[in-house]
Coordinates of N, CA and C in Angstrom, one line a residue:
X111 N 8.1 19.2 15.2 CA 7.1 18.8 16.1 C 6.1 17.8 15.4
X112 N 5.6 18.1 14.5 CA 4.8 17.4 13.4 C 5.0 16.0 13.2
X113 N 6.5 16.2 12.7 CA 7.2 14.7 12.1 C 7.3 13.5 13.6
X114 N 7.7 14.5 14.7 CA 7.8 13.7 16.0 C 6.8 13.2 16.8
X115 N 6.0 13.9 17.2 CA 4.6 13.6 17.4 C 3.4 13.7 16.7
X116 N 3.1 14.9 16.5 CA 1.7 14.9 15.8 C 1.0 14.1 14.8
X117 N 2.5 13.5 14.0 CA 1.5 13.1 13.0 C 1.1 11.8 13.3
X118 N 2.1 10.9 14.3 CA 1.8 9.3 14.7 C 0.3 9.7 15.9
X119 N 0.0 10.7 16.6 CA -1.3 11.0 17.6 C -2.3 11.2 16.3
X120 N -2.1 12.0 14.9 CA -3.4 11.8 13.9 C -3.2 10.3 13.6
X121 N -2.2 9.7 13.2 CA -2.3 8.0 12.8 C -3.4 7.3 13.5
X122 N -2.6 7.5 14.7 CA -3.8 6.4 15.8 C -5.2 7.3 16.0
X123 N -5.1 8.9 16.1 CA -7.0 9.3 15.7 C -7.4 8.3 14.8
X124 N -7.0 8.7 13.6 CA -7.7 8.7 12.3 C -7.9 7.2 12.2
X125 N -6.8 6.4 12.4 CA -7.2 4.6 12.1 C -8.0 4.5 13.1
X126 N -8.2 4.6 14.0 CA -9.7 4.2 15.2 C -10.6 4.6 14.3
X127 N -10.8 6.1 14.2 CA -12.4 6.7 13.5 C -12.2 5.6 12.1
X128 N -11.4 5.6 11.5 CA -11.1 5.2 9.7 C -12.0 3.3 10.2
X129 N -11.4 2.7 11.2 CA -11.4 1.6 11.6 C -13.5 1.4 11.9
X130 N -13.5 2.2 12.8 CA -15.1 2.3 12.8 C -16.2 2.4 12.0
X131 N -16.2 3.5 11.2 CA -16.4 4.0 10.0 C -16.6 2.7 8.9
X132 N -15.2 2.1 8.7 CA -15.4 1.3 7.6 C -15.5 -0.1 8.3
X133 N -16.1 -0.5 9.3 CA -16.5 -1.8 9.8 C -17.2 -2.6 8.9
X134 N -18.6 -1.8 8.8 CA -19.9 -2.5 8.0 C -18.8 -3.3 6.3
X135 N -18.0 -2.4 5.5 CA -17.7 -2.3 4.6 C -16.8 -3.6 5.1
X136 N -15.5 -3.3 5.6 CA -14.4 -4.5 6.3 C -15.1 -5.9 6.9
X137 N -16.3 -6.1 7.6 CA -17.0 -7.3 7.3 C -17.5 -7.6 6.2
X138 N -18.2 -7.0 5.4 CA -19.4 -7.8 4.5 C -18.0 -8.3 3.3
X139 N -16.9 -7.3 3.5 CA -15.3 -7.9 2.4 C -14.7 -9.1 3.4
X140 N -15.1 -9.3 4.4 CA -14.2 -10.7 4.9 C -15.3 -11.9 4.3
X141 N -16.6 -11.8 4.6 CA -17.7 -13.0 4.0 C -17.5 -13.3 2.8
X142 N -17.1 -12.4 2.0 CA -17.4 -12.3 0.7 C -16.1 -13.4 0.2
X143 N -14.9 -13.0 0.5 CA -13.4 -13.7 0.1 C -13.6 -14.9 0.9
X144 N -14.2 -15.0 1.9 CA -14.2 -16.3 3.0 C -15.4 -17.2 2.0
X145 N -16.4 -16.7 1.5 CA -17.2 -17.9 0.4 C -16.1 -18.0 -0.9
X146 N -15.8 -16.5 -1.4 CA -14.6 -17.2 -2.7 C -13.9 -17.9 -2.8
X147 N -12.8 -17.8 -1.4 CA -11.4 -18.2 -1.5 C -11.4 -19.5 -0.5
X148 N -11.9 -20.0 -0.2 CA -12.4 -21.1 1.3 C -11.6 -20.6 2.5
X149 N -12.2 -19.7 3.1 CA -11.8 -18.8 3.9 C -10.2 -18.2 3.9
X150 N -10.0 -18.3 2.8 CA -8.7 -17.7 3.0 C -8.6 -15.7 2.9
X151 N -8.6 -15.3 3.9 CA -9.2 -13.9 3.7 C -8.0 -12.3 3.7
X152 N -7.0 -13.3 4.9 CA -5.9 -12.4 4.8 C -4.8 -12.7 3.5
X153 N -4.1 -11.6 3.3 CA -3.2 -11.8 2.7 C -1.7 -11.2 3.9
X154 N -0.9 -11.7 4.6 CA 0.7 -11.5 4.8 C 1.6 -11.5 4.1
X155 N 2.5 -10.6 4.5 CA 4.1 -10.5 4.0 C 4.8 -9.9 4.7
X156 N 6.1 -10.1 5.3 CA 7.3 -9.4 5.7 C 7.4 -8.3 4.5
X157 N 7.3 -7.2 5.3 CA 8.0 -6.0 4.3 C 9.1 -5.0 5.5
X158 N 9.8 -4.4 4.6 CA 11.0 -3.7 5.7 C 10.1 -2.1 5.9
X159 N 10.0 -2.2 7.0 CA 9.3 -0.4 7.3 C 10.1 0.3 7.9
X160 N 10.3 1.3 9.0 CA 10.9 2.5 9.1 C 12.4 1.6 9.7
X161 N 13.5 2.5 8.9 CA 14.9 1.7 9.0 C 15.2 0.3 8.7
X162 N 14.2 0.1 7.5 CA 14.3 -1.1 7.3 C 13.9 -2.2 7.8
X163 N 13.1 -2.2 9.2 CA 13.0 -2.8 10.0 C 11.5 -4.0 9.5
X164 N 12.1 -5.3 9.7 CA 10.7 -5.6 9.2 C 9.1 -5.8 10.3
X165 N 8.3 -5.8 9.0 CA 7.1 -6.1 9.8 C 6.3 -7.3 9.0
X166 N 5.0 -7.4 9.4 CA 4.3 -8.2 9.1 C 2.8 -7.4 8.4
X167 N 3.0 -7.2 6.9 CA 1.5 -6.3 6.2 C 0.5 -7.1 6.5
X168 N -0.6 -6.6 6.5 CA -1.8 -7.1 6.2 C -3.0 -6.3 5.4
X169 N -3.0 -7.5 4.4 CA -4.1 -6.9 3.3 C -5.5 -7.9 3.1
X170 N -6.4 -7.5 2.8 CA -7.6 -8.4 2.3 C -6.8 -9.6 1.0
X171 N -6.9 -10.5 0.8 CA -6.3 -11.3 -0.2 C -7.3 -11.3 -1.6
X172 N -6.4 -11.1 -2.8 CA -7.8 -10.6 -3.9 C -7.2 -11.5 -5.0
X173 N -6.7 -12.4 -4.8 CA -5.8 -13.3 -6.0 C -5.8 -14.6 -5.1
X174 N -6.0 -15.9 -6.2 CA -6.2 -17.3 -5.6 C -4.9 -17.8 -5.4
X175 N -4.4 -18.7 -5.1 CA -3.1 -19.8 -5.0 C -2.9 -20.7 -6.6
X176 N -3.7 -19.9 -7.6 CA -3.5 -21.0 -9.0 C -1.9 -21.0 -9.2
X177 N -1.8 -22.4 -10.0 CA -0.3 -22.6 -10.0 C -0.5 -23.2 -11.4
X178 N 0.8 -23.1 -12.3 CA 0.6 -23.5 -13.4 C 1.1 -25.7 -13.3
X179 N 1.2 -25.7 -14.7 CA 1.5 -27.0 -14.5 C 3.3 -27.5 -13.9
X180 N 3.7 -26.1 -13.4 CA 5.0 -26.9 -13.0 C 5.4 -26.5 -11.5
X181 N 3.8 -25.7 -11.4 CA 3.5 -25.6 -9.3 C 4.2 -23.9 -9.0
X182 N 4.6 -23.1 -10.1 CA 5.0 -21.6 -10.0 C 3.3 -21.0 -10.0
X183 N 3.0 -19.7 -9.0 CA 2.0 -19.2 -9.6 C 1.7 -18.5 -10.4
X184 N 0.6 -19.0 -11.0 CA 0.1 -17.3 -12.5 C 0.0 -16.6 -12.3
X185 N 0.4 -15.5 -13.8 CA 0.7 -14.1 -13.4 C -0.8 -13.7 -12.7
X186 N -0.2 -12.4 -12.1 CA -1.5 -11.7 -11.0 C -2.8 -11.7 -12.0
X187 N -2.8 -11.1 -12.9 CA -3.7 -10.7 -13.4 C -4.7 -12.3 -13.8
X188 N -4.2 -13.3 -14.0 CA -4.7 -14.6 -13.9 C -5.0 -15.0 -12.6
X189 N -4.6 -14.9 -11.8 CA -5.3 -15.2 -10.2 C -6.3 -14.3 -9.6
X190 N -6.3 -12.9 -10.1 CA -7.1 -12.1 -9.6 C -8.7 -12.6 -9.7
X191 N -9.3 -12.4 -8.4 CA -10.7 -12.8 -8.7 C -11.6 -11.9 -8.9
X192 N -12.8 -11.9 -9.5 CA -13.8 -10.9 -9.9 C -14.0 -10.1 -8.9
X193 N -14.5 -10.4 -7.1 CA -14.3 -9.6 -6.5 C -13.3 -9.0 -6.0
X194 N -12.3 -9.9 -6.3 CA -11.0 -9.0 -6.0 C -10.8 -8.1 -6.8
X195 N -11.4 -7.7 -8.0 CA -11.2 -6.7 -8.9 C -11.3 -5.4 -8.2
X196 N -12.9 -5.4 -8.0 CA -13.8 -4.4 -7.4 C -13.0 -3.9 -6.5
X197 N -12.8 -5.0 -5.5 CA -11.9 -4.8 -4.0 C -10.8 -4.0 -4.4
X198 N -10.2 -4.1 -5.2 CA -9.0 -3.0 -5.2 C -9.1 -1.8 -6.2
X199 N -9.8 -1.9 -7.2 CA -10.1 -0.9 -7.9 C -10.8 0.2 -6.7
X200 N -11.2 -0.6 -5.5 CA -11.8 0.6 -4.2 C -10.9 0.9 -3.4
X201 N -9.9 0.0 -3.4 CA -9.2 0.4 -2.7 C -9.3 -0.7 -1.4
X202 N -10.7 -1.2 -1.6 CA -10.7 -2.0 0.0 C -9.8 -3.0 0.4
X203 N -9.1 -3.5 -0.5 CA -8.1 -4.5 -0.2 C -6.9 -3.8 0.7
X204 N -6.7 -2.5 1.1 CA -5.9 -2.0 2.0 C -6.3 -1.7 3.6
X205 N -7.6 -1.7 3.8 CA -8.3 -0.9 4.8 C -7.5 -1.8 6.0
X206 N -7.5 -3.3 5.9 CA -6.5 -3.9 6.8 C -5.5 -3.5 7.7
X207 N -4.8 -2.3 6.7 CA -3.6 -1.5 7.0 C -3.7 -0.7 8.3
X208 N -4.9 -0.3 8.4 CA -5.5 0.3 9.9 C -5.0 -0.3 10.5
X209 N -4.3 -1.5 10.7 CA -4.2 -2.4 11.7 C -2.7 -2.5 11.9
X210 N -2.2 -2.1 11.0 CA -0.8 -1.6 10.9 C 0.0 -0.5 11.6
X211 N -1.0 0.5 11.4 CA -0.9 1.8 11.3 C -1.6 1.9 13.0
X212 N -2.1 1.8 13.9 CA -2.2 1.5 15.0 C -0.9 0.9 15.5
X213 N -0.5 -0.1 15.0 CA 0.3 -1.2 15.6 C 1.9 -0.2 15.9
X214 N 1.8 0.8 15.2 CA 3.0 1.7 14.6 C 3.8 0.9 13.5
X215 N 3.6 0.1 12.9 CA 4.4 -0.6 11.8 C 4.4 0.7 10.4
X216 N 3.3 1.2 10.4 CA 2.8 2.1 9.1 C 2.5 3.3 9.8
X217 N 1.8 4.2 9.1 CA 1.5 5.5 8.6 C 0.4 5.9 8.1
X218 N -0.6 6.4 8.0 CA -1.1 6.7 7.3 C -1.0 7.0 6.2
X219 N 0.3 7.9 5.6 CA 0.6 8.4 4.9 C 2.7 8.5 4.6
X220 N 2.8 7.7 3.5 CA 4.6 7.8 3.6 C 4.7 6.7 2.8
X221 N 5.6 6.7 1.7 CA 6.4 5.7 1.1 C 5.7 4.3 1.2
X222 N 5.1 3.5 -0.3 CA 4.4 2.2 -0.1 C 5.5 1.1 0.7
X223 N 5.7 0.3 1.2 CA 6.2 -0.5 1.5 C 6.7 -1.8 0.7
X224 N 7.2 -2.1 0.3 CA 7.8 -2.7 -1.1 C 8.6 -4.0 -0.7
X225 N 9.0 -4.7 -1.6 CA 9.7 -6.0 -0.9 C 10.6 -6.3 -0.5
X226 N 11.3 -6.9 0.1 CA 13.3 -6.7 0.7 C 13.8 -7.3 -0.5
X227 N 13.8 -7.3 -1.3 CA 14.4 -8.4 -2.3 C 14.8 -6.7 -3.0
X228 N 13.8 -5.5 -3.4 CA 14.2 -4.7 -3.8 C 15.2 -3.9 -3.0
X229 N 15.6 -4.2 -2.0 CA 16.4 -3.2 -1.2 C 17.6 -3.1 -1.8
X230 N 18.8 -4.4 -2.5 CA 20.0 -4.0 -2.8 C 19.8 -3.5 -4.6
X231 N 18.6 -3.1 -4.8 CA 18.7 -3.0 -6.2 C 18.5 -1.2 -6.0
X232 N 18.2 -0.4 -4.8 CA 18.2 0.8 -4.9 C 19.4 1.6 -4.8
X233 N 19.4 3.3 -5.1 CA 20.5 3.3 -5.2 C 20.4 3.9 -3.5
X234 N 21.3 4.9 -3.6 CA 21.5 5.3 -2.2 C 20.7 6.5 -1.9
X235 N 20.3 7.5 -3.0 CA 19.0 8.2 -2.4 C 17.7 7.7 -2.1
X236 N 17.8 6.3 -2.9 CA 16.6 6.1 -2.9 C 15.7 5.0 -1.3
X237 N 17.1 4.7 -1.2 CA 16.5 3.8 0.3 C 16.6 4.8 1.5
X238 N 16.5 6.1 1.4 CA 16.2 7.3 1.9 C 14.4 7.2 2.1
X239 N 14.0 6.3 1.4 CA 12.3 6.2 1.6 C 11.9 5.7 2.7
X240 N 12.8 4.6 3.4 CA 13.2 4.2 4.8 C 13.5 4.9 6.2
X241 N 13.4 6.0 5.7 CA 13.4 7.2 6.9 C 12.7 7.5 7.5
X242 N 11.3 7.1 6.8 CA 10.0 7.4 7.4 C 8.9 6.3 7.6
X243 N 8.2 6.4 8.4 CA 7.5 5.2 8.4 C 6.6 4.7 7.0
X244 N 6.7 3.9 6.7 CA 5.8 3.2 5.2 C 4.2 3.9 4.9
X245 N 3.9 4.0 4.5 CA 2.4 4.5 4.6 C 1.6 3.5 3.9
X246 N 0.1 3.7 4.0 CA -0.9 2.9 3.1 C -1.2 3.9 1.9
X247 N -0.7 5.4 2.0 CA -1.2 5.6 0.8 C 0.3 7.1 1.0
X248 N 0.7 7.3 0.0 CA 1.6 8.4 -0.1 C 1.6 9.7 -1.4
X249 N 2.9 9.8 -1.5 CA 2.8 11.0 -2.7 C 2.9 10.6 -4.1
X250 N 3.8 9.8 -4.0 CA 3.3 8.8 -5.7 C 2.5 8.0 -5.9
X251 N 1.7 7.8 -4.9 CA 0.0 7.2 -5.2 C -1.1 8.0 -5.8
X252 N -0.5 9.4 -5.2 CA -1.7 10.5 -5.8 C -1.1 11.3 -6.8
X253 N 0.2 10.7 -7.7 CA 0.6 11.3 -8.5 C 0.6 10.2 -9.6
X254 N 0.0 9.4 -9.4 CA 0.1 8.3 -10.4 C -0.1 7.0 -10.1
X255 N 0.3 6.2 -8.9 CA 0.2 5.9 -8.6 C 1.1 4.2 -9.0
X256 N 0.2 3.2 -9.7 CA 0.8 2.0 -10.4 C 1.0 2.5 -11.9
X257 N 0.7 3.6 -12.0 CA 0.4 3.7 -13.7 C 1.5 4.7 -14.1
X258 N 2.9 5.2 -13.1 CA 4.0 5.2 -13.3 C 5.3 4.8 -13.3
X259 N 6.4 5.3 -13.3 CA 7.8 4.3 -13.8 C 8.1 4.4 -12.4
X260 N 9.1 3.0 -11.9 CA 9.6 3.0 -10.7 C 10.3 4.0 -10.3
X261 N 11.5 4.9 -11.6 CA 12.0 6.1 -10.8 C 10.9 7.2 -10.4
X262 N 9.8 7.1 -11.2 CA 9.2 8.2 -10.5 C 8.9 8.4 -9.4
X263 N 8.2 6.9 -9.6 CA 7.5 6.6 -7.7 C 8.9 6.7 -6.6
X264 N 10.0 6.5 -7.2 CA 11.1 6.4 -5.8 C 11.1 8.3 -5.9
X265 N 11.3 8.8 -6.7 CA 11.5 10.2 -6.8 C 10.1 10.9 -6.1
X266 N 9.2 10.5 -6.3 CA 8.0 10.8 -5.6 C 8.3 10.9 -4.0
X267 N 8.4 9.7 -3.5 CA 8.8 9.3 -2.2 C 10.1 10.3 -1.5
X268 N 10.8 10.0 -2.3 CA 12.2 11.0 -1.4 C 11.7 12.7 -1.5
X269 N 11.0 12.9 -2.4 CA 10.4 14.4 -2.1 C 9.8 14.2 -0.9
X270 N 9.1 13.3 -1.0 CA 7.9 13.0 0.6 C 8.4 13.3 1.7
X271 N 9.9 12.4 1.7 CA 10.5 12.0 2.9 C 11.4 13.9 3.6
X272 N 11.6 14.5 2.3 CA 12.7 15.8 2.5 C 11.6 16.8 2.8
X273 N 10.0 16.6 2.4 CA 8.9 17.6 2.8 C 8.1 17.7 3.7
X274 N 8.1 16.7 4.4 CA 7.0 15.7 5.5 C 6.8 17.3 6.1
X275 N 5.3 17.2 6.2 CA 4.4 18.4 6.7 C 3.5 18.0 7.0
X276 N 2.4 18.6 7.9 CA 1.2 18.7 8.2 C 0.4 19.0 6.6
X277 N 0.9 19.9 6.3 CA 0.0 20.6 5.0 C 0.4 19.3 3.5
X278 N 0.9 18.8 3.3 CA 1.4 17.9 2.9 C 0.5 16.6 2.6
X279 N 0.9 16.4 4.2 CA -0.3 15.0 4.7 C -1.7 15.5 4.0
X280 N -1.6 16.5 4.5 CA -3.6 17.0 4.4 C -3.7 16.8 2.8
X281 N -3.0 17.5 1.8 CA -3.0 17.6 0.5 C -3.2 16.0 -0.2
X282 N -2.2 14.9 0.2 CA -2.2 13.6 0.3 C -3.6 13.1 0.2
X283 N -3.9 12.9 1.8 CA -5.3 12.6 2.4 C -6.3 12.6 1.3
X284 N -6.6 13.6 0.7 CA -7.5 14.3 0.1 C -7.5 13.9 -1.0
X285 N -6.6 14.0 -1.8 CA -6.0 13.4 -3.3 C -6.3 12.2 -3.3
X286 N -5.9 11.4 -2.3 CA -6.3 10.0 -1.8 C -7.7 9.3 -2.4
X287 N -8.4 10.4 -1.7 CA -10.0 9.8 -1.7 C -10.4 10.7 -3.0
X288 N -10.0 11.4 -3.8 CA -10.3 11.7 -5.1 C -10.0 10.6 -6.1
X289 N -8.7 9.6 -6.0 CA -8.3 9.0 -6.8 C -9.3 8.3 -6.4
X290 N -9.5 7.3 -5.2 CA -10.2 5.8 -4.8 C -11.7 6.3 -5.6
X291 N -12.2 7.7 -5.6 CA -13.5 7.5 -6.1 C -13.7 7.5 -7.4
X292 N -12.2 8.2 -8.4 CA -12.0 8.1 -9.3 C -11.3 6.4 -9.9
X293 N -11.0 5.9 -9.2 CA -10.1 4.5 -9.4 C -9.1 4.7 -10.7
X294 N -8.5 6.0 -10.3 CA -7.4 5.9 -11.0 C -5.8 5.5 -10.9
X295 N -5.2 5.2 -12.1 CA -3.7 4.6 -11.5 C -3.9 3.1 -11.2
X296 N -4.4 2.2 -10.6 CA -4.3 1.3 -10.4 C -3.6 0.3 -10.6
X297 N -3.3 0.2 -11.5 CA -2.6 -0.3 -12.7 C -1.8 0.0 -14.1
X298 N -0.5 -0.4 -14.5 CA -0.5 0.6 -15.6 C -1.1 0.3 -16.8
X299 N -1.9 -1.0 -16.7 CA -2.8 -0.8 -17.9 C -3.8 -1.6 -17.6
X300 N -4.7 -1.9 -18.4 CA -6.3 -2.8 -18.0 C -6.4 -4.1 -17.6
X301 N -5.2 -4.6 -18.0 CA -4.7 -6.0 -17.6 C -3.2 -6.4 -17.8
X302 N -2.5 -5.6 -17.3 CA -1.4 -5.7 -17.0 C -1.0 -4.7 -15.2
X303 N -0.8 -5.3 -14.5 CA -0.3 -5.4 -12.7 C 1.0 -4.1 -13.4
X304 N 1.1 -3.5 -12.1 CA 2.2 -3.2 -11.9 C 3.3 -4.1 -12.3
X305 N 4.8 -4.0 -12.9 CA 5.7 -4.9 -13.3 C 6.9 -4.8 -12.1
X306 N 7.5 -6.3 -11.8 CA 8.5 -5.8 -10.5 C 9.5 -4.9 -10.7
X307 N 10.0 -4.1 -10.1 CA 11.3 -3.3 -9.9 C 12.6 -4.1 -10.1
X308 N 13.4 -3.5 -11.2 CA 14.5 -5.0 -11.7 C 15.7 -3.8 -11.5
X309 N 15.7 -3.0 -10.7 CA 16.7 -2.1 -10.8 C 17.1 -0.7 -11.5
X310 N 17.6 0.2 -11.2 CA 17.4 1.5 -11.7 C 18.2 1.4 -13.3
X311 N 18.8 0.2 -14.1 CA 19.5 0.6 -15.3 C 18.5 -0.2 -16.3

């Protein structure tokens, strides 16, 4: 009952109240990137969500368009801007997601959403993360988050996907806003991004 209804009727609760709530915060972060970035404020991407299916993310954008001398762009941690620091060290660079997560594309809670380019490099338990709708924040976010190895985070997830509960979610939720106030995980190190997923060998 949970997995079928309940938990998408808390989705759309909670992203309305979450949506309201963080207004003041979600404007004064659109001004702010809109003077940084010359209004460039969203960030898009096709990502594959529940069955693979794609959608269209939406995040605050916290890294510029710099390109080196041969028009590739610099690594993240060179494009990231000062306020984009802050912004995602809070976490606010996701609040967007509300908008997702209404739309039914996401979750509140379930498996990060990752890029289709990674899809033929998983094995076969692992695109089991596709079962469930994508979330903005899940179980290997509050168990580490960027600051562990890809198998863990896929191993994290397929527990998610074989445990999906009420009690679960709530445990999630909570851990959630422990990390964002702790700003832990982030990254797996001070200035080194998360590194792409190149395959399980």
């Amino acid at each position: 009952m949970y997995r079928l209804f309940f938990k998408r009727f808390l989705d759309i609760l909670i992203s309305i109240i979450g949506l309201l709530l963080t207004a003041p915060i979600i404007i004064g972060t659109y001004f702010i990137l809109a003077f940084q970035n010359n209004w460039s404020v969203f960030f898009f991407q096709e990502r594959p969500g529940f069955k693979q299916k794609a959608f269209r993310i939406i995040k605050f954008k916290t890294m510029t368009d710099a390109k080196d001398s041969e028009g590739k762009l610099l690594p993240d941690n060179q494009r990231i801007t000062r306020a984009g620091k802050i912004i995602r060290r809070l976490s606010i660079d996701e609040l967007p997601q509300l908008l997702n997560v209404l739309k039914g594309d996401m979750s509140l809670i379930g498996p990060r959403p990752l890029l289709y380019k990674y899809i033929p490099l998983y094995s076969e338990v692992q695109l089991g993360r596709h079962d469930v709708r994508p979330g903005i924040t899940g179980w290997a976010q509050v168990n580490g988050r960027n600051s562990i190895s890809w198998k863990q985070k896929f191993d994290f997830d397929i527990y998610y996907v074989d445990h999906l509960s009420f009690l679960l979610d709530s445990k999630i939720l909570w851990l959630t806003f422990v990390k964002v106030i702790r700003a832990e995980g982030v990254n797996q190190s001070d200035d080194r991004p998360m590194q792409p997923f190149n395959g399980n060998n």
